[in-house]
């Protein structure tokens, strides 16, 4: 299958586009000038139900929606576009709105960039002891863009690619020095947009470096959802699959961390064939998704998704809470609702699906999971725990936050029982003030 991109400049060529009202097309143009917009012929032809596009989860996942912007911002951009403002003005005004949308949440840029011999390794993050993230330069885009994505500054040219790294040698040198690292997670954007020979080069280099403490290579990717032909008909599909096989043949585990937001993405014959191809290399596929209002904020969607995944041989891994960035007002689910959706979905599936962990927030101190909502001596509270911590000693210790029906993110929470601060806060601020 030939890969055909649709974005702002050519989306009117989508064969099904006449199903949309003129108003909805205009909304796409207004919101798409601020938030990233890109989709492709697989998503358009095999995933979206065009007769029901207004409610369709995959349509909402890729096509900008009016309510993703504040009304005032929407009206401002709409006016500019209607008056045929020049491109530079539109870009400038869009950037002002983007800056208001918290484009760099959880200190992504400032706190996690490690150094090697005094030189900052941009393109690497090392936040948790065992796992290093690697952002290869050629993988800083995706086969389509999720409208909720928190990596969107990378796609909208807001700033230079601060997360990208070209050379695997520095990654390997860093790994050799850090014997606590057992996992490398290759991420993006989507690293599977890279050419097969580059993927092969990175994986082969990691294998040949023969690092005794390196056990697991993970690849975070949305390709199974957005372009499963990557493993079927792309001309270098076999090169990619072969590179995967080299990893498992070398005795390392290869975990393909697949990003699926809705069970619909698991239903096509195309994706099911791609899954078989990847699994045949000896790679394991684990799955993750944020919980998203307007896309998957119902327990039935999650239970069905996990069951379908397990049936196809995939292992449910994470349910995330949508980050405090971008169109969070549109996608955000309160922490109270998130836990309820998780609990209802989790109790409807058999133990084999309960490998999933969540709902969890990736924030500055770590990954914080909501264990539940409870009442202690008349005070309603959230029970929380770290599933990853900037200090690993924080992990798996239950702690309490005052219940709030409105809280959407960690920053909205206060300690329960009149405590001044959470148990980790002093240590956390020491880490950053040094
Ligand atoms: C989630 C995450 C990891 C991986 O954590 P695991 O618990 O091993 O899955 C590593 N680094 C960062 C920055 C993360 O957010
Ligand atoms: S696939 Fe991942 S990185 Fe790409 S747009 Fe979606 S969430 Fe963002």
PDB file of C-alpha atoms and ligand atoms in Angstrom, residues 108 112 125-128 130-133 135 151 183 185 218 257 288 317-318 320 323 357 362-363 366-367 387-388 390, ligand 1:
ATOM      1  CA  UNK A 108      10.660  17.352  30.131  1.00  0.00           C
ATOM      2  CA  UNK A 112      16.114  14.796  32.545  1.00  0.00           C
ATOM      3  CA  UNK A 125      16.630  11.193  28.964  1.00  0.00           C
ATOM      4  CA  UNK A 126      17.535   9.310  32.085  1.00  0.00           C
ATOM      5  CA  UNK A 127      14.897   9.890  34.743  1.00  0.00           C
ATOM      6  CA  UNK A 128      14.434   6.435  36.288  1.00  0.00           C
ATOM      7  CA  UNK A 130      16.865   1.241  35.037  1.00  0.00           C
ATOM      8  CA  UNK A 131      15.531   2.820  31.870  1.00  0.00           C
ATOM      9  CA  UNK A 132      17.107   5.263  29.449  1.00  0.00           C
ATOM     10  CA  UNK A 133      15.070   6.973  26.751  1.00  0.00           C
ATOM     11  CA  UNK A 135      15.075   9.972  20.844  1.00  0.00           C
ATOM     12  CA  UNK A 151       5.020  16.201  21.826  1.00  0.00           C
ATOM     13  CA  UNK A 183      16.449  -1.011  29.419  1.00  0.00           C
ATOM     14  CA  UNK A 185      13.487   2.731  25.251  1.00  0.00           C
ATOM     15  CA  UNK A 218      11.889  -1.252  23.911  1.00  0.00           C
ATOM     16  CA  UNK A 257       5.433  -0.731  23.171  1.00  0.00           C
ATOM     17  CA  UNK A 288      -0.387   1.672  26.375  1.00  0.00           C
ATOM     18  CA  UNK A 317       0.826  -2.355  30.143  1.00  0.00           C
ATOM     19  CA  UNK A 318      -0.190   1.244  30.948  1.00  0.00           C
ATOM     20  CA  UNK A 320      -2.171   7.006  31.469  1.00  0.00           C
ATOM     21  CA  UNK A 323      -1.197  15.297  30.451  1.00  0.00           C
ATOM     22  CA  UNK A 357      -1.069  -0.571  35.417  1.00  0.00           C
ATOM     23  CA  UNK A 362       3.770  11.008  34.460  1.00  0.00           C
ATOM     24  CA  UNK A 363       4.762  14.077  36.408  1.00  0.00           C
ATOM     25  CA  UNK A 366       7.561  10.171  38.841  1.00  0.00           C
ATOM     26  CA  UNK A 367       4.706   8.054  37.610  1.00  0.00           C
ATOM     27  CA  UNK A 387       5.063   3.113  39.997  1.00  0.00           C
ATOM     28  CA  UNK A 388       8.244   4.949  39.020  1.00  0.00           C
ATOM     29  CA  UNK A 390      12.868   9.982  40.573  1.00  0.00           C
TER      30      UNK A 390
HETATM   31  C1  LIG B   1       7.532   5.554  31.816  1.00  0.00           C
HETATM   32  C2  LIG B   1       8.897   5.994  31.683  1.00  0.00           C
HETATM   33  C3  LIG B   1       9.938   5.067  31.653  1.00  0.00           C
HETATM   34  C4  LIG B   1       9.699   3.574  31.743  1.00  0.00           C
HETATM   35  O1  LIG B   1       9.204   3.181  32.990  1.00  0.00           O
HETATM   36  P1  LIG B   1       8.817   1.648  33.237  1.00  0.00           P
HETATM   37  O2  LIG B   1       8.141   1.614  34.563  1.00  0.00           O
HETATM   38  O3  LIG B   1      10.076   0.885  33.221  1.00  0.00           O
HETATM   39  O4  LIG B   1       7.893   1.253  32.121  1.00  0.00           O
HETATM   40  C5  LIG B   1      11.222   5.559  31.576  1.00  0.00           C
HETATM   41  N1  LIG B   1      11.496   6.885  31.496  1.00  0.00           N
HETATM   42  C6  LIG B   1      10.519   7.807  31.523  1.00  0.00           C
HETATM   43  C7  LIG B   1      10.875   9.267  31.469  1.00  0.00           C
HETATM   44  C8  LIG B   1       9.183   7.393  31.602  1.00  0.00           C
HETATM   45  O5  LIG B   1       8.221   8.312  31.630  1.00  0.00           O
END
